[in-house]
Amino acid sequence: MYGDTETVRRILTGHGDTWAVVGLSANQQRAAYGVASVLQRFGKRIVPVHPKAETVHGEQGYASLADIPFDVDVVDVFVNSDLAGAVADEAVAKGAKAVWFQLGVVDEAAYERTRTAGLDMVMDRCPAIEIPQLG
């Protein structure tokens, strides 16, 4: 398990409410779309990050993390595992406080690099599943 209960709780409640959701587009069939909606219901500001830079759930999208003109607290990653490590590195460069790799997204080297850089990180879990369980 990559991310103990305390780390999950800290990311969801203590690191801030601006979540960049990498891989989020206007495609309602994709998991990122539904998860972003749940995050909004729980008071998070979502920032769509996708090459199309679409507006999703009323929030302006950006083509990359580097294009976002403000700070983000958490980077939630919905890309294939082979692309996720580069996104984690971009999150570190952006100054995020935490990185969250979604269910099925695993990159152990990226996990180690991100933790070594001082960020909290969770892999292979979903905040839409975890956040309602916080009580």
Short mmCIF file of N, CA, C and O in Angstrom, two decimals:
data_model
loop_
_atom_site.label_atom_id
_atom_site.label_comp_id
_atom_site.label_asym_id
_atom_site.label_seq_id
_atom_site.Cartn_x
_atom_site.Cartn_y
_atom_site.Cartn_z
N MET A 1 0.87 -1.19 0.00
CA MET A 1 0.00 0.00 0.00
C MET A 1 0.90 1.24 0.00
O MET A 1 1.79 1.36 0.82
N TYR A 2 0.64 2.10 -0.93
CA TYR A 2 1.44 3.32 -1.06
C TYR A 2 0.63 4.49 -0.52
O TYR A 2 -0.11 5.15 -1.25
N GLY A 3 0.76 4.73 0.75
CA GLY A 3 0.04 5.82 1.39
C GLY A 3 -0.79 5.29 2.53
O GLY A 3 -1.84 4.69 2.32
N ASP A 4 -0.31 5.47 3.74
CA ASP A 4 -1.05 5.01 4.91
C ASP A 4 -2.24 5.92 5.17
O ASP A 4 -2.38 6.97 4.56
N THR A 5 -3.08 5.48 6.08
CA THR A 5 -4.31 6.22 6.39
C THR A 5 -4.03 7.65 6.80
O THR A 5 -4.75 8.57 6.41
N GLU A 6 -2.99 7.86 7.58
CA GLU A 6 -2.67 9.23 8.03
C GLU A 6 -2.24 10.11 6.85
O GLU A 6 -2.61 11.29 6.80
N THR A 7 -1.47 9.56 5.92
CA THR A 7 -1.08 10.34 4.74
C THR A 7 -2.30 10.68 3.89
O THR A 7 -2.45 11.82 3.43
N VAL A 8 -3.18 9.72 3.71
CA VAL A 8 -4.42 9.97 2.95
C VAL A 8 -5.21 11.09 3.62
O VAL A 8 -5.65 12.05 2.96
N ARG A 9 -5.38 11.01 4.93
CA ARG A 9 -6.13 12.04 5.66
C ARG A 9 -5.46 13.41 5.53
O ARG A 9 -6.12 14.43 5.31
N ARG A 10 -4.14 13.44 5.66
CA ARG A 10 -3.40 14.70 5.58
C ARG A 10 -3.59 15.34 4.20
O ARG A 10 -3.82 16.54 4.09
N ILE A 11 -3.50 14.54 3.15
CA ILE A 11 -3.68 15.09 1.80
C ILE A 11 -5.09 15.61 1.61
O ILE A 11 -5.30 16.69 1.06
N LEU A 12 -6.08 14.86 2.08
CA LEU A 12 -7.47 15.24 1.85
C LEU A 12 -7.95 16.39 2.73
O LEU A 12 -8.87 17.11 2.35
N THR A 13 -7.32 16.58 3.89
CA THR A 13 -7.83 17.60 4.81
C THR A 13 -6.83 18.68 5.18
O THR A 13 -7.23 19.74 5.64
N GLY A 14 -5.53 18.43 4.99
CA GLY A 14 -4.57 19.37 5.53
C GLY A 14 -3.69 20.11 4.55
O GLY A 14 -2.99 21.04 4.93
N HIS A 15 -3.72 19.72 3.29
CA HIS A 15 -2.78 20.32 2.35
C HIS A 15 -3.36 21.44 1.49
O HIS A 15 -2.67 22.01 0.67
N GLY A 16 -4.62 21.73 1.66
CA GLY A 16 -5.24 22.78 0.86
C GLY A 16 -6.26 22.21 -0.10
O GLY A 16 -6.37 21.01 -0.30
N ASP A 17 -7.01 23.12 -0.70
CA ASP A 17 -8.18 22.72 -1.46
C ASP A 17 -8.07 22.90 -2.97
O ASP A 17 -9.06 22.74 -3.67
N THR A 18 -6.89 23.22 -3.50
CA THR A 18 -6.74 23.37 -4.94
C THR A 18 -6.07 22.12 -5.50
O THR A 18 -4.90 21.86 -5.22
N TRP A 19 -6.84 21.36 -6.28
CA TRP A 19 -6.40 20.09 -6.82
C TRP A 19 -6.29 20.18 -8.33
O TRP A 19 -7.29 20.38 -9.01
N ALA A 20 -5.09 20.05 -8.86
CA ALA A 20 -4.90 19.92 -10.30
C ALA A 20 -5.18 18.47 -10.66
O ALA A 20 -4.57 17.56 -10.08
N VAL A 21 -6.10 18.24 -11.57
CA VAL A 21 -6.48 16.88 -11.96
C VAL A 21 -5.94 16.63 -13.37
O VAL A 21 -6.50 17.08 -14.36
N VAL A 22 -4.81 15.92 -13.42
CA VAL A 22 -4.11 15.69 -14.68
C VAL A 22 -4.77 14.53 -15.41
O VAL A 22 -4.88 13.42 -14.88
N GLY A 23 -5.23 14.83 -16.63
CA GLY A 23 -5.96 13.85 -17.42
C GLY A 23 -7.45 14.13 -17.45
O GLY A 23 -8.21 13.40 -18.08
N LEU A 24 -7.88 15.20 -16.79
CA LEU A 24 -9.29 15.56 -16.74
C LEU A 24 -9.70 16.32 -17.99
O LEU A 24 -9.14 17.37 -18.30
N SER A 25 -10.67 15.74 -18.70
CA SER A 25 -11.24 16.40 -19.88
C SER A 25 -12.76 16.43 -19.72
O SER A 25 -13.30 15.97 -18.71
N ALA A 26 -13.44 16.94 -20.72
CA ALA A 26 -14.90 17.02 -20.69
C ALA A 26 -15.56 15.69 -21.02
O ALA A 26 -16.79 15.60 -21.05
N ASN A 27 -14.79 14.64 -21.23
CA ASN A 27 -15.32 13.31 -21.54
C ASN A 27 -15.95 12.72 -20.27
O ASN A 27 -15.24 12.28 -19.37
N GLN A 28 -17.26 12.69 -20.24
CA GLN A 28 -17.98 12.22 -19.05
C GLN A 28 -17.84 10.72 -18.83
O GLN A 28 -18.19 10.23 -17.75
N GLN A 29 -17.33 10.00 -19.79
CA GLN A 29 -17.15 8.55 -19.66
C GLN A 29 -15.86 8.19 -18.92
O GLN A 29 -15.67 7.03 -18.54
N ARG A 30 -14.99 9.15 -18.73
CA ARG A 30 -13.70 8.89 -18.08
C ARG A 30 -13.83 9.03 -16.57
O ARG A 30 -14.58 9.86 -16.06
N ALA A 31 -13.06 8.22 -15.85
CA ALA A 31 -13.12 8.22 -14.39
C ALA A 31 -12.78 9.60 -13.81
O ALA A 31 -13.37 10.02 -12.82
N ALA A 32 -11.84 10.30 -14.43
CA ALA A 32 -11.43 11.61 -13.91
C ALA A 32 -12.61 12.57 -13.80
O ALA A 32 -12.67 13.38 -12.87
N TYR A 33 -13.53 12.48 -14.73
CA TYR A 33 -14.68 13.38 -14.74
C TYR A 33 -15.52 13.20 -13.47
O TYR A 33 -15.88 14.17 -12.80
N GLY A 34 -15.83 11.95 -13.14
CA GLY A 34 -16.63 11.68 -11.95
C GLY A 34 -15.89 11.97 -10.66
O GLY A 34 -16.46 12.53 -9.71
N VAL A 35 -14.61 11.63 -10.61
CA VAL A 35 -13.82 11.89 -9.41
C VAL A 35 -13.72 13.39 -9.16
O VAL A 35 -13.86 13.85 -8.02
N ALA A 36 -13.49 14.17 -10.20
CA ALA A 36 -13.41 15.63 -10.04
C ALA A 36 -14.71 16.19 -9.48
O ALA A 36 -14.70 17.10 -8.65
N SER A 37 -15.82 15.64 -9.93
CA SER A 37 -17.12 16.08 -9.41
C SER A 37 -17.25 15.79 -7.92
O SER A 37 -17.72 16.64 -7.15
N VAL A 38 -16.81 14.62 -7.49
CA VAL A 38 -16.84 14.28 -6.06
C VAL A 38 -15.94 15.24 -5.28
O VAL A 38 -16.33 15.74 -4.21
N LEU A 39 -14.74 15.50 -5.79
CA LEU A 39 -13.84 16.43 -5.11
C LEU A 39 -14.50 17.80 -4.93
O LEU A 39 -14.40 18.40 -3.86
N GLN A 40 -15.19 18.27 -5.97
CA GLN A 40 -15.89 19.56 -5.86
C GLN A 40 -16.97 19.51 -4.78
O GLN A 40 -17.11 20.46 -4.01
N ARG A 41 -17.71 18.42 -4.73
CA ARG A 41 -18.77 18.29 -3.72
C ARG A 41 -18.21 18.37 -2.30
O ARG A 41 -18.89 18.80 -1.38
N PHE A 42 -16.96 17.96 -2.14
CA PHE A 42 -16.32 18.00 -0.83
C PHE A 42 -15.48 19.27 -0.65
O PHE A 42 -14.61 19.32 0.21
N GLY A 43 -15.74 20.29 -1.46
CA GLY A 43 -15.14 21.60 -1.25
C GLY A 43 -13.79 21.84 -1.90
O GLY A 43 -13.15 22.87 -1.63
N LYS A 44 -13.36 20.95 -2.76
CA LYS A 44 -12.08 21.14 -3.44
C LYS A 44 -12.28 21.95 -4.72
O LYS A 44 -13.27 21.77 -5.41
N ARG A 45 -11.33 22.81 -5.02
CA ARG A 45 -11.31 23.50 -6.31
C ARG A 45 -10.52 22.61 -7.25
O ARG A 45 -9.34 22.31 -6.99
N ILE A 46 -11.13 22.18 -8.33
CA ILE A 46 -10.43 21.34 -9.28
C ILE A 46 -9.90 22.20 -10.42
O ILE A 46 -10.52 23.19 -10.81
N VAL A 47 -8.74 21.83 -10.93
CA VAL A 47 -8.12 22.51 -12.06
C VAL A 47 -7.83 21.44 -13.12
O VAL A 47 -6.94 20.61 -12.94
N PRO A 48 -8.62 21.42 -14.20
CA PRO A 48 -8.39 20.42 -15.25
C PRO A 48 -7.04 20.64 -15.94
O PRO A 48 -6.70 21.77 -16.30
N VAL A 49 -6.28 19.55 -16.09
CA VAL A 49 -5.01 19.60 -16.81
C VAL A 49 -5.07 18.51 -17.88
O VAL A 49 -5.14 17.32 -17.57
N HIS A 50 -5.08 18.95 -19.13
CA HIS A 50 -5.24 18.05 -20.28
C HIS A 50 -4.76 18.81 -21.51
O HIS A 50 -4.94 20.03 -21.58
N PRO A 51 -4.16 18.12 -22.47
CA PRO A 51 -3.68 18.84 -23.67
C PRO A 51 -4.75 19.70 -24.35
O PRO A 51 -4.43 20.73 -24.94
N LYS A 52 -6.02 19.33 -24.23
CA LYS A 52 -7.10 20.12 -24.84
C LYS A 52 -7.43 21.38 -24.05
O LYS A 52 -8.12 22.26 -24.56
N ALA A 53 -6.99 21.45 -22.81
CA ALA A 53 -7.23 22.62 -21.94
C ALA A 53 -8.71 23.01 -21.90
O ALA A 53 -9.06 24.18 -21.97
N GLU A 54 -9.57 22.02 -21.76
CA GLU A 54 -11.01 22.27 -21.74
C GLU A 54 -11.48 22.76 -20.38
O GLU A 54 -10.90 22.42 -19.35
N THR A 55 -12.56 23.54 -20.40
CA THR A 55 -13.24 23.90 -19.16
C THR A 55 -14.09 22.70 -18.75
O THR A 55 -14.85 22.16 -19.56
N VAL A 56 -13.93 22.27 -17.50
CA VAL A 56 -14.66 21.10 -16.99
C VAL A 56 -15.24 21.46 -15.63
O VAL A 56 -14.55 22.05 -14.79
N HIS A 57 -16.48 21.10 -15.41
CA HIS A 57 -17.16 21.39 -14.14
C HIS A 57 -17.05 22.87 -13.79
O HIS A 57 -16.89 23.24 -12.62
N GLY A 58 -17.07 23.74 -14.81
CA GLY A 58 -17.01 25.17 -14.59
C GLY A 58 -15.64 25.73 -14.31
O GLY A 58 -15.49 26.93 -14.05
N GLU A 59 -14.61 24.91 -14.38
CA GLU A 59 -13.25 25.36 -14.10
C GLU A 59 -12.40 25.38 -15.36
O GLU A 59 -12.41 24.42 -16.14
N GLN A 60 -11.67 26.48 -15.56
CA GLN A 60 -10.77 26.64 -16.71
C GLN A 60 -9.72 25.55 -16.73
O GLN A 60 -9.11 25.26 -15.70
N GLY A 61 -9.49 24.95 -17.88
CA GLY A 61 -8.47 23.93 -18.02
C GLY A 61 -7.15 24.50 -18.52
O GLY A 61 -7.11 25.59 -19.11
N TYR A 62 -6.10 23.75 -18.31
CA TYR A 62 -4.76 24.14 -18.74
C TYR A 62 -4.10 22.94 -19.41
O TYR A 62 -4.36 21.79 -19.06
N ALA A 63 -3.22 23.21 -20.36
CA ALA A 63 -2.57 22.14 -21.11
C ALA A 63 -1.53 21.39 -20.29
O ALA A 63 -1.24 20.23 -20.56
N SER A 64 -0.96 22.05 -19.28
CA SER A 64 0.06 21.41 -18.44
C SER A 64 0.06 22.04 -17.06
O SER A 64 -0.50 23.13 -16.87
N LEU A 65 0.70 21.37 -16.12
CA LEU A 65 0.83 21.96 -14.77
C LEU A 65 1.56 23.29 -14.83
O LEU A 65 1.21 24.23 -14.13
N ALA A 66 2.59 23.36 -15.66
CA ALA A 66 3.38 24.59 -15.77
C ALA A 66 2.56 25.77 -16.27
O ALA A 66 2.89 26.92 -15.97
N ASP A 67 1.48 25.50 -17.00
CA ASP A 67 0.64 26.58 -17.54
C ASP A 67 -0.30 27.19 -16.50
O ASP A 67 -0.88 28.24 -16.74
N ILE A 68 -0.49 26.52 -15.37
CA ILE A 68 -1.41 27.02 -14.35
C ILE A 68 -0.76 28.24 -13.69
O ILE A 68 0.33 28.14 -13.13
N PRO A 69 -1.45 29.41 -13.75
CA PRO A 69 -0.83 30.65 -13.26
C PRO A 69 -0.99 30.90 -11.76
O PRO A 69 -0.84 32.03 -11.30
N PHE A 70 -1.28 29.87 -11.00
CA PHE A 70 -1.43 30.00 -9.54
C PHE A 70 -0.95 28.70 -8.91
O PHE A 70 -0.70 27.70 -9.59
N ASP A 71 -0.82 28.72 -7.59
CA ASP A 71 -0.35 27.54 -6.87
C ASP A 71 -1.40 26.45 -6.83
O ASP A 71 -2.61 26.73 -6.78
N VAL A 72 -0.95 25.22 -6.83
CA VAL A 72 -1.84 24.08 -6.61
C VAL A 72 -1.33 23.33 -5.39
O VAL A 72 -0.13 23.30 -5.12
N ASP A 73 -2.26 22.75 -4.65
CA ASP A 73 -1.89 22.05 -3.42
C ASP A 73 -1.62 20.56 -3.67
O ASP A 73 -0.66 20.01 -3.14
N VAL A 74 -2.49 19.94 -4.45
CA VAL A 74 -2.40 18.51 -4.71
C VAL A 74 -2.50 18.28 -6.21
O VAL A 74 -3.30 18.93 -6.89
N VAL A 75 -1.70 17.36 -6.72
CA VAL A 75 -1.78 16.96 -8.13
C VAL A 75 -2.31 15.53 -8.16
O VAL A 75 -1.68 14.61 -7.65
N ASP A 76 -3.51 15.39 -8.72
CA ASP A 76 -4.21 14.11 -8.83
C ASP A 76 -3.99 13.59 -10.25
O ASP A 76 -4.32 14.28 -11.23
N VAL A 77 -3.42 12.39 -10.39
CA VAL A 77 -2.89 11.93 -11.67
C VAL A 77 -3.72 10.78 -12.25
O VAL A 77 -3.79 9.69 -11.68
N PHE A 78 -4.33 11.06 -13.41
CA PHE A 78 -5.14 10.10 -14.16
C PHE A 78 -4.50 9.79 -15.50
O PHE A 78 -5.15 9.83 -16.53
N VAL A 79 -3.22 9.51 -15.52
CA VAL A 79 -2.56 9.12 -16.76
C VAL A 79 -1.96 7.72 -16.56
O VAL A 79 -1.85 7.25 -15.44
N ASN A 80 -1.57 7.08 -17.65
CA ASN A 80 -0.98 5.75 -17.57
C ASN A 80 0.28 5.79 -16.70
O ASN A 80 0.99 6.79 -16.66
N SER A 81 0.56 4.67 -16.07
CA SER A 81 1.71 4.57 -15.17
C SER A 81 3.01 4.98 -15.85
O SER A 81 3.87 5.60 -15.22
N ASP A 82 3.16 4.67 -17.14
CA ASP A 82 4.42 5.01 -17.82
C ASP A 82 4.58 6.51 -18.05
O ASP A 82 5.69 6.98 -18.30
N LEU A 83 3.52 7.28 -17.90
CA LEU A 83 3.59 8.74 -18.03
C LEU A 83 3.53 9.45 -16.67
O LEU A 83 3.83 10.63 -16.57
N ALA A 84 3.14 8.72 -15.64
CA ALA A 84 2.86 9.33 -14.35
C ALA A 84 4.10 9.88 -13.66
O ALA A 84 4.03 10.91 -12.98
N GLY A 85 5.25 9.24 -13.83
CA GLY A 85 6.46 9.72 -13.17
C GLY A 85 6.83 11.13 -13.60
O GLY A 85 7.22 11.95 -12.76
N ALA A 86 6.69 11.41 -14.88
CA ALA A 86 6.99 12.76 -15.37
C ALA A 86 6.02 13.78 -14.76
O ALA A 86 6.42 14.90 -14.43
N VAL A 87 4.77 13.38 -14.57
CA VAL A 87 3.79 14.29 -13.95
C VAL A 87 4.16 14.54 -12.49
O VAL A 87 4.08 15.68 -12.00
N ALA A 88 4.60 13.51 -11.80
CA ALA A 88 5.03 13.69 -10.40
C ALA A 88 6.21 14.66 -10.33
O ALA A 88 6.25 15.53 -9.45
N ASP A 89 7.15 14.53 -11.27
CA ASP A 89 8.29 15.45 -11.30
C ASP A 89 7.82 16.89 -11.56
O ASP A 89 8.34 17.84 -10.96
N GLU A 90 6.84 17.05 -12.44
CA GLU A 90 6.28 18.39 -12.71
C GLU A 90 5.59 18.94 -11.47
O GLU A 90 5.64 20.14 -11.21
N ALA A 91 4.93 18.07 -10.70
CA ALA A 91 4.26 18.51 -9.47
C ALA A 91 5.28 19.04 -8.47
O ALA A 91 5.04 20.05 -7.81
N VAL A 92 6.41 18.36 -8.36
CA VAL A 92 7.49 18.83 -7.47
C VAL A 92 7.96 20.20 -7.94
O VAL A 92 8.08 21.14 -7.15
N ALA A 93 8.20 20.33 -9.25
CA ALA A 93 8.68 21.60 -9.80
C ALA A 93 7.65 22.72 -9.61
O ALA A 93 8.02 23.88 -9.41
N LYS A 94 6.37 22.37 -9.65
CA LYS A 94 5.29 23.35 -9.51
C LYS A 94 5.15 23.82 -8.06
O LYS A 94 4.56 24.87 -7.80
N GLY A 95 5.69 23.04 -7.11
CA GLY A 95 5.58 23.43 -5.71
C GLY A 95 4.37 22.84 -5.01
O GLY A 95 3.96 23.34 -3.96
N ALA A 96 3.78 21.79 -5.58
CA ALA A 96 2.64 21.15 -4.94
C ALA A 96 3.07 20.55 -3.59
O ALA A 96 4.25 20.29 -3.36
N LYS A 97 2.09 20.34 -2.73
CA LYS A 97 2.36 19.75 -1.42
C LYS A 97 2.21 18.23 -1.43
O LYS A 97 2.73 17.55 -0.56
N ALA A 98 1.46 17.73 -2.42
CA ALA A 98 1.19 16.29 -2.47
C ALA A 98 0.87 15.85 -3.89
O ALA A 98 0.43 16.65 -4.71
N VAL A 99 1.08 14.55 -4.13
CA VAL A 99 0.74 13.92 -5.40
C VAL A 99 -0.11 12.70 -5.10
O VAL A 99 0.18 11.95 -4.16
N TRP A 100 -1.16 12.52 -5.90
CA TRP A 100 -2.05 11.38 -5.73
C TRP A 100 -2.16 10.65 -7.05
O TRP A 100 -2.67 11.18 -8.03
N PHE A 101 -1.66 9.41 -7.11
CA PHE A 101 -1.80 8.56 -8.29
C PHE A 101 -3.07 7.73 -8.12
O PHE A 101 -3.24 7.05 -7.11
N GLN A 102 -3.93 7.77 -9.11
CA GLN A 102 -5.21 7.09 -9.06
C GLN A 102 -5.09 5.57 -9.08
O GLN A 102 -4.00 5.02 -9.29
N LEU A 103 -6.20 4.90 -8.88
CA LEU A 103 -6.25 3.44 -8.93
C LEU A 103 -5.60 2.94 -10.21
O LEU A 103 -5.90 3.44 -11.29
N GLY A 104 -4.70 1.99 -10.08
CA GLY A 104 -4.04 1.42 -11.24
C GLY A 104 -2.82 2.17 -11.71
O GLY A 104 -2.12 1.72 -12.61
N VAL A 105 -2.55 3.34 -11.14
CA VAL A 105 -1.39 4.13 -11.52
C VAL A 105 -0.30 3.91 -10.48
O VAL A 105 -0.44 4.32 -9.33
N VAL A 106 0.77 3.23 -10.90
CA VAL A 106 1.86 2.88 -9.98
C VAL A 106 3.20 3.13 -10.67
O VAL A 106 3.41 2.72 -11.81
N ASP A 107 4.06 3.84 -9.97
CA ASP A 107 5.44 4.06 -10.42
C ASP A 107 6.27 4.20 -9.14
O ASP A 107 6.30 5.28 -8.53
N GLU A 108 6.89 3.11 -8.74
CA GLU A 108 7.61 3.10 -7.47
C GLU A 108 8.77 4.09 -7.45
O GLU A 108 9.03 4.73 -6.42
N ALA A 109 9.47 4.25 -8.57
CA ALA A 109 10.58 5.21 -8.62
C ALA A 109 10.06 6.64 -8.45
O ALA A 109 10.67 7.44 -7.73
N ALA A 110 8.94 6.95 -9.06
CA ALA A 110 8.34 8.29 -8.91
C ALA A 110 7.90 8.50 -7.47
O ALA A 110 8.05 9.61 -6.93
N TYR A 111 7.36 7.46 -6.85
CA TYR A 111 6.96 7.55 -5.45
C TYR A 111 8.15 7.92 -4.58
O TYR A 111 8.07 8.85 -3.76
N GLU A 112 9.26 7.24 -4.77
CA GLU A 112 10.46 7.53 -3.98
C GLU A 112 10.99 8.94 -4.25
O GLU A 112 11.35 9.66 -3.31
N ARG A 113 11.06 9.34 -5.52
CA ARG A 113 11.54 10.70 -5.85
C ARG A 113 10.66 11.77 -5.23
O ARG A 113 11.16 12.76 -4.68
N THR A 114 9.36 11.56 -5.30
CA THR A 114 8.42 12.56 -4.80
C THR A 114 8.50 12.67 -3.29
O THR A 114 8.52 13.77 -2.73
N ARG A 115 8.57 11.53 -2.61
CA ARG A 115 8.69 11.54 -1.15
C ARG A 115 10.03 12.15 -0.73
O ARG A 115 10.10 12.91 0.22
N THR A 116 11.10 11.82 -1.45
CA THR A 116 12.41 12.38 -1.15
C THR A 116 12.41 13.90 -1.31
O THR A 116 13.09 14.61 -0.56
N ALA A 117 11.61 14.41 -2.23
CA ALA A 117 11.49 15.85 -2.45
C ALA A 117 10.65 16.53 -1.37
O ALA A 117 10.51 17.75 -1.36
N GLY A 118 10.08 15.73 -0.46
CA GLY A 118 9.34 16.30 0.66
C GLY A 118 7.84 16.37 0.50
O GLY A 118 7.14 16.93 1.35
N LEU A 119 7.30 15.79 -0.57
CA LEU A 119 5.86 15.80 -0.78
C LEU A 119 5.23 14.54 -0.21
O LEU A 119 5.85 13.49 -0.19
N ASP A 120 3.99 14.66 0.23
CA ASP A 120 3.21 13.47 0.56
C ASP A 120 2.78 12.85 -0.76
O ASP A 120 2.57 13.55 -1.75
N MET A 121 2.62 11.52 -0.76
CA MET A 121 2.20 10.86 -1.99
C MET A 121 1.41 9.61 -1.66
O MET A 121 1.72 8.89 -0.71
N VAL A 122 0.39 9.38 -2.47
CA VAL A 122 -0.42 8.19 -2.42
C VAL A 122 -0.48 7.63 -3.83
O VAL A 122 -0.56 8.38 -4.80
N MET A 123 -0.41 6.29 -3.94
CA MET A 123 -0.53 5.64 -5.25
C MET A 123 -1.59 4.56 -5.18
O MET A 123 -1.81 3.96 -4.13
N ASP A 124 -2.21 4.32 -6.34
CA ASP A 124 -3.14 3.22 -6.52
C ASP A 124 -4.33 3.30 -5.56
O ASP A 124 -4.80 2.30 -5.04
N ARG A 125 -4.81 4.53 -5.33
CA ARG A 125 -5.99 4.77 -4.50
C ARG A 125 -6.80 5.89 -5.14
O ARG A 125 -6.30 6.61 -5.99
N CYS A 126 -8.04 6.02 -4.70
CA CYS A 126 -8.92 7.04 -5.29
C CYS A 126 -9.47 7.96 -4.21
O CYS A 126 -10.09 7.48 -3.26
N PRO A 127 -9.28 9.28 -4.36
CA PRO A 127 -9.79 10.20 -3.34
C PRO A 127 -11.31 10.19 -3.26
O PRO A 127 -11.87 10.46 -2.19
N ALA A 128 -12.00 9.87 -4.36
CA ALA A 128 -13.46 9.83 -4.31
C ALA A 128 -13.96 8.67 -3.45
O ALA A 128 -15.07 8.72 -2.93
N ILE A 129 -13.15 7.65 -3.28
CA ILE A 129 -13.47 6.54 -2.39
C ILE A 129 -13.07 6.90 -0.97
O ILE A 129 -13.80 6.62 -0.01
N GLU A 130 -11.94 7.54 -0.81
CA GLU A 130 -11.36 7.82 0.51
C GLU A 130 -12.06 8.98 1.24
O GLU A 130 -12.27 8.91 2.45
N ILE A 131 -12.40 10.05 0.52
CA ILE A 131 -12.87 11.27 1.19
C ILE A 131 -14.21 11.07 1.93
O ILE A 131 -14.34 11.58 3.05
N PRO A 132 -15.17 10.30 1.41
CA PRO A 132 -16.40 10.12 2.19
C PRO A 132 -16.17 9.32 3.48
O PRO A 132 -16.96 9.43 4.41
N GLN A 133 -15.09 8.55 3.54
CA GLN A 133 -14.81 7.73 4.71
C GLN A 133 -14.17 8.52 5.86
O GLN A 133 -14.01 7.99 6.95
N LEU A 134 -13.82 9.76 5.60
CA LEU A 134 -13.15 10.56 6.63
C LEU A 134 -14.09 10.91 7.78
O LEU A 134 -13.65 11.17 8.88
N GLY A 135 -15.40 10.96 7.47
CA GLY A 135 -16.36 11.25 8.52
C GLY A 135 -16.50 12.66 8.75
O GLY A 135 -16.38 13.55 9.25
#
